Amino acid sequence: MALIDLHTHSTVSDGTETPEELVATAAAAGIGTLALTDHDTTGGWERAAAVLPAGMRLVRGAEFSCVSPTGRPETPGDRATVAVHLLGYLFDPRHPAIVEEQARLVAERVERLQKMARNVAADYPQLDAERIFDLVPAGTTPGRPHLGQALVRAGVVGSVNEAFADILRTGSKYYEPKTDTPVERAVQMIVDAGGVPVFAHPLARKRGRVIELSVLADLATIGLQGVEVDHPDHSPEDRATLRGVAQDLGLVATGSSDYHGTNKTTPIAAETTAPEALDALVDKGSGVPVLEG
Ligand code: AMP
Ligand code: FE
Ligand code: FE
Ligand code: ZN
């Protein structure tokens, strides 16, 4: 019984295990198919592939930072938006639009994390804002969890999760926005690169406002192939709703842990994808193959 976990993070973004360690953790947990989906980078692909054990399959992917309308505008001036995440699987990592957009986002994330660190240090001088990148190895996509770790080390909070409850939460006085990719454009980019776009945790309400379901319907008409239904941040009611929506729209329903090592409390393979759902996604990808260990 080989488990399928299609959403995990390594130290190449905001996970706490290196790609090599992540593959070992996955193997020990009984995972037969693992997707590596670091935020806005494919930098961990080769490292994970190099240590893939016999019998394990690696689906190479990434989680794209996007911005979406909250729903269909009710009035002509209605432009409310929300930050969303789009998983892309099996796309060609050399596709120019993706290379360019990932480089832009990472550069923007560097500046934004530095700003947030300075904002926080104004109130918590225990934090050395100028050394925030000590925790972010070169080639890493920086994110708020790195600042959370720095706050743990400085003794300001007991855990990254606690840092997110107040200091790091979206909209806190320390928060700095970043300019994410319009989600329709990200879907198009992934499709153009031979990849398979899947909407990540669409109803993760504890992170703030979420999309209306009409957004999934609209994206399905331009190439969205799947939706993450079983995710640690989804309630049982929301999972049932999303399963119905996926069925109605002909989208593949996936399940995944969104594992981040010790930056989050969810263990790897806490949520999994059905084999038929994986097959349906793999059938649609042509940018790079699934790797067989
Ligand atoms: P950023 O991409 O820098 O805006 O940070 C968002 C990331 O923070 C998400 O990808 C999650 O990995 C992480 N995150 C969000 N909420 C929490 C939380 N409550 N505890 C730990 N990590 C979180
Ligand atoms: Fe993350
Ligand atoms: Fe996410
Ligand atoms: Zn994620």
CSV table of C-alpha atoms in Angstrom, one decimal, residues 27-257:
chain,number,residue,atom,x,y,z
A,27,ALA,CA,10.1,6.6,2.2
A,28,ALA,CA,10.0,5.9,5.9
A,29,ALA,CA,6.3,7.0,6.0
A,30,GLY,CA,5.4,4.5,3.2
A,31,ILE,CA,5.0,7.0,0.4
A,32,GLY,CA,5.2,5.5,-3.0
A,33,THR,CA,4.6,8.7,-5.0
A,34,LEU,CA,5.9,12.0,-3.7
A,35,ALA,CA,5.5,15.4,-5.2
A,36,LEU,CA,8.0,18.1,-4.3
A,37,THR,CA,6.2,21.4,-4.5
A,38,ASP,CA,8.4,24.2,-3.1
A,39,HIS,CA,7.1,27.7,-3.3
A,40,ASP,CA,8.1,29.5,-6.5
A,41,THR,CA,11.1,27.4,-7.3
A,42,THR,CA,12.2,24.1,-9.0
A,43,GLY,CA,15.6,24.3,-7.2
A,44,GLY,CA,15.0,21.1,-5.2
A,45,TRP,CA,14.2,18.8,-8.2
A,46,GLU,CA,17.6,17.5,-9.0
A,47,ARG,CA,18.5,17.0,-5.4
A,48,ALA,CA,15.4,14.9,-4.7
A,49,ALA,CA,15.8,13.0,-7.9
A,50,ALA,CA,19.4,12.1,-7.1
A,51,VAL,CA,18.4,10.2,-3.9
A,52,LEU,CA,15.1,8.7,-5.1
A,53,PRO,CA,15.0,5.1,-3.7
A,54,ALA,CA,14.0,2.1,-5.8
A,55,GLY,CA,10.3,1.8,-6.0
A,56,MET,CA,9.5,5.5,-5.2
A,57,ARG,CA,8.1,7.8,-7.9
A,58,LEU,CA,8.8,11.6,-7.9
A,59,VAL,CA,6.4,14.1,-9.4
A,60,ARG,CA,8.3,17.3,-9.8
A,61,GLY,CA,6.2,20.4,-9.1
A,62,ALA,CA,6.1,23.8,-7.5
A,63,GLU,CA,3.5,25.9,-5.6
A,64,PHE,CA,3.0,29.2,-7.4
A,65,SER,CA,2.2,32.3,-5.3
A,66,CYS,CA,-0.8,33.9,-7.0
A,67,VAL,CA,-3.5,36.5,-6.6
A,68,SER,CA,-7.1,35.9,-7.5
A,69,PRO,CA,-10.3,37.8,-7.7
A,70,THR,CA,-12.4,36.7,-4.7
A,71,GLY,CA,-15.2,35.8,-7.1
A,72,ARG,CA,-17.1,37.2,-10.1
A,73,PRO,CA,-17.4,40.9,-9.7
A,74,GLU,CA,-20.8,41.9,-8.5
A,75,THR,CA,-20.5,45.5,-9.7
A,76,PRO,CA,-18.1,46.9,-12.4
A,77,GLY,CA,-15.8,48.5,-9.8
A,78,ASP,CA,-15.5,45.4,-7.6
A,79,ARG,CA,-11.9,44.4,-7.6
A,80,ALA,CA,-11.4,42.5,-4.3
A,81,THR,CA,-8.6,40.0,-4.5
A,82,VAL,CA,-7.1,37.3,-2.3
A,83,ALA,CA,-3.7,35.5,-2.2
A,84,VAL,CA,-4.0,32.0,-3.4
A,85,HIS,CA,-1.6,29.1,-4.2
A,86,LEU,CA,-1.6,27.1,-7.4
A,87,LEU,CA,0.2,23.7,-7.6
A,88,GLY,CA,1.9,23.0,-10.9
A,89,TYR,CA,3.1,19.5,-11.7
A,90,LEU,CA,5.3,18.1,-14.5
A,91,PHE,CA,5.9,21.4,-16.2
A,92,ASP,CA,9.1,22.1,-18.2
A,93,PRO,CA,11.2,24.1,-15.7
A,94,ARG,CA,13.1,25.9,-18.5
A,95,HIS,CA,9.9,27.5,-19.9
A,96,PRO,CA,10.9,31.2,-20.2
A,97,ALA,CA,7.8,32.7,-18.6
A,98,ILE,CA,8.1,30.4,-15.6
A,99,VAL,CA,11.8,31.0,-15.2
A,100,GLU,CA,11.3,34.8,-15.4
A,101,GLU,CA,8.3,34.8,-13.0
A,102,GLN,CA,9.9,32.6,-10.4
A,103,ALA,CA,13.1,34.8,-10.4
A,104,ARG,CA,10.9,38.0,-10.0
A,105,LEU,CA,8.9,36.5,-7.2
A,106,VAL,CA,12.0,35.2,-5.3
A,107,ALA,CA,13.7,38.7,-5.6
A,108,GLU,CA,10.5,40.3,-4.4
A,109,ARG,CA,10.3,37.9,-1.5
A,110,VAL,CA,13.8,38.7,-0.4
A,111,GLU,CA,13.0,42.4,-0.2
A,112,ARG,CA,9.7,41.8,1.5
A,113,LEU,CA,11.1,39.5,4.2
A,114,GLN,CA,13.8,42.1,5.0
A,115,LYS,CA,11.1,44.8,5.4
A,116,MET,CA,9.0,42.6,7.6
A,117,ALA,CA,12.0,41.7,9.7
A,118,ARG,CA,12.8,45.4,10.2
A,119,ASN,CA,9.1,46.1,11.1
A,120,VAL,CA,9.1,43.4,13.7
A,121,ALA,CA,12.5,44.3,15.1
A,122,ALA,CA,11.2,47.8,15.8
A,123,ASP,CA,9.0,46.3,18.5
A,124,TYR,CA,11.1,43.2,19.3
A,125,PRO,CA,14.8,44.4,19.4
A,126,GLN,CA,15.8,40.8,20.4
A,127,LEU,CA,15.4,40.1,16.7
A,128,ASP,CA,18.5,41.0,14.6
A,129,ALA,CA,16.7,42.0,11.4
A,130,GLU,CA,20.0,42.5,9.5
A,131,ARG,CA,20.8,38.8,10.0
A,132,ILE,CA,17.5,37.4,8.9
A,133,PHE,CA,19.0,35.8,5.8
A,134,ASP,CA,21.4,33.7,8.0
A,135,LEU,CA,18.6,31.3,8.1
A,136,VAL,CA,17.9,31.3,4.4
A,137,PRO,CA,20.5,29.5,2.3
A,138,ALA,CA,21.4,30.9,-1.1
A,139,GLY,CA,18.9,29.6,-3.7
A,140,THR,CA,16.0,29.4,-1.2
A,141,THR,CA,12.6,30.9,-1.6
A,142,PRO,CA,12.3,33.1,1.5
A,143,GLY,CA,9.0,33.2,3.3
A,144,ARG,CA,7.4,34.2,6.6
A,145,PRO,CA,8.3,30.8,8.2
A,146,HIS,CA,11.9,31.9,8.0
A,147,LEU,CA,11.1,35.0,10.0
A,148,GLY,CA,9.1,32.8,12.4
A,149,GLN,CA,12.2,30.6,13.0
A,150,ALA,CA,14.2,33.7,13.7
A,151,LEU,CA,11.6,34.8,16.2
A,152,VAL,CA,11.8,31.4,17.9
A,153,ARG,CA,15.6,31.6,18.1
A,154,ALA,CA,15.3,35.1,19.5
A,155,GLY,CA,13.0,33.8,22.2
A,156,VAL,CA,10.1,36.0,21.1
A,157,VAL,CA,7.7,33.1,20.5
A,158,GLY,CA,7.7,29.4,21.3
A,159,SER,CA,7.0,28.1,17.8
A,160,VAL,CA,6.5,29.2,14.2
A,161,ASN,CA,2.8,28.5,14.5
A,162,GLU,CA,2.7,30.9,17.5
A,163,ALA,CA,4.5,33.5,15.4
A,164,PHE,CA,1.7,33.2,12.7
A,165,ALA,CA,-1.1,33.6,15.3
A,166,ASP,CA,-0.2,37.3,15.6
A,167,ILE,CA,3.1,38.8,14.4
A,168,LEU,CA,3.2,37.1,11.0
A,169,ARG,CA,-0.4,36.8,10.1
A,170,THR,CA,-1.7,38.4,6.9
A,171,GLY,CA,-2.8,41.9,7.8
A,172,SER,CA,-0.8,42.3,11.0
A,173,LYS,CA,1.0,45.6,11.6
A,174,TYR,CA,4.3,44.0,10.6
A,175,TYR,CA,2.9,42.5,7.4
A,176,GLU,CA,4.3,43.5,4.0
A,177,PRO,CA,2.5,42.5,0.8
A,178,LYS,CA,4.2,41.0,-2.3
A,179,THR,CA,3.0,41.2,-5.9
A,180,ASP,CA,1.9,37.7,-6.8
A,181,THR,CA,1.1,36.3,-10.2
A,182,PRO,CA,-2.5,36.7,-11.4
A,183,VAL,CA,-3.9,33.1,-11.1
A,184,GLU,CA,-5.3,33.0,-14.6
A,185,ARG,CA,-1.8,33.8,-15.9
A,186,ALA,CA,-0.2,31.2,-13.7
A,187,VAL,CA,-2.6,28.5,-15.0
A,188,GLN,CA,-1.8,29.6,-18.6
A,189,MET,CA,2.0,29.5,-17.9
A,190,ILE,CA,1.9,26.0,-16.4
A,191,VAL,CA,-0.3,24.7,-19.3
A,192,ASP,CA,2.0,26.3,-21.8
A,193,ALA,CA,5.0,24.6,-20.1
A,194,GLY,CA,3.3,21.1,-20.5
A,195,GLY,CA,2.3,21.1,-16.8
A,196,VAL,CA,-0.8,20.3,-14.8
A,197,PRO,CA,-2.3,23.1,-12.7
A,198,VAL,CA,-4.1,22.1,-9.5
A,199,PHE,CA,-5.7,24.7,-7.1
A,200,ALA,CA,-4.1,24.4,-3.7
A,201,HIS,CA,-6.2,24.5,-0.4
A,202,PRO,CA,-8.9,26.8,-1.9
A,203,LEU,CA,-10.9,26.9,1.3
A,204,ALA,CA,-8.1,27.3,3.9
A,205,ARG,CA,-10.2,29.8,5.9
A,206,LYS,CA,-7.9,30.2,8.9
A,207,ARG,CA,-5.5,32.1,6.6
A,208,GLY,CA,-8.2,34.7,5.9
A,209,ARG,CA,-10.7,35.4,3.1
A,210,VAL,CA,-11.1,32.6,0.6
A,211,ILE,CA,-12.3,32.4,-3.0
A,212,GLU,CA,-15.8,31.8,-4.1
A,213,LEU,CA,-16.3,28.6,-5.9
A,214,SER,CA,-17.1,30.5,-9.2
A,215,VAL,CA,-13.3,31.1,-9.4
A,216,LEU,CA,-12.7,27.3,-9.7
A,217,ALA,CA,-15.4,27.1,-12.4
A,218,ASP,CA,-13.8,30.0,-14.4
A,219,LEU,CA,-10.3,28.6,-14.1
A,220,ALA,CA,-11.5,25.2,-15.2
A,221,THR,CA,-12.4,26.8,-18.6
A,222,ILE,CA,-8.8,27.9,-19.1
A,223,GLY,CA,-6.9,24.8,-18.2
A,224,LEU,CA,-7.2,24.1,-14.4
A,225,GLN,CA,-7.1,20.3,-14.0
A,226,GLY,CA,-7.5,19.7,-10.3
A,227,VAL,CA,-8.4,20.9,-6.9
A,228,GLU,CA,-6.9,20.0,-3.5
A,229,VAL,CA,-9.8,18.6,-1.5
A,230,ASP,CA,-8.2,16.8,1.4
A,231,HIS,CA,-5.9,19.3,3.1
A,232,PRO,CA,-5.1,19.8,6.8
A,233,ASP,CA,-6.7,23.4,6.6
A,234,HIS,CA,-10.0,22.2,5.2
A,235,SER,CA,-13.0,21.4,7.4
A,236,PRO,CA,-15.1,18.2,6.7
A,237,GLU,CA,-17.9,20.4,5.3
A,238,ASP,CA,-15.6,22.2,3.0
A,239,ARG,CA,-14.1,18.9,1.8
A,240,ALA,CA,-17.6,17.6,0.9
A,241,THR,CA,-18.3,20.9,-1.0
A,242,LEU,CA,-15.1,20.7,-2.9
A,243,ARG,CA,-15.5,17.1,-3.8
A,244,GLY,CA,-18.9,18.0,-5.3
A,245,VAL,CA,-17.5,20.9,-7.2
A,246,ALA,CA,-14.6,18.8,-8.5
A,247,GLN,CA,-17.1,16.3,-9.8
A,248,ASP,CA,-19.3,18.9,-11.4
A,249,LEU,CA,-16.4,20.6,-13.1
A,250,GLY,CA,-14.5,17.5,-14.2
A,251,LEU,CA,-11.6,18.4,-12.0
A,252,VAL,CA,-9.3,15.8,-10.4
A,253,ALA,CA,-9.7,15.8,-6.5
A,254,THR,CA,-6.4,15.5,-4.7
A,255,GLY,CA,-5.3,15.1,-1.1
A,256,SER,CA,-2.0,16.1,0.4
A,257,SER,CA,-0.2,16.9,3.7
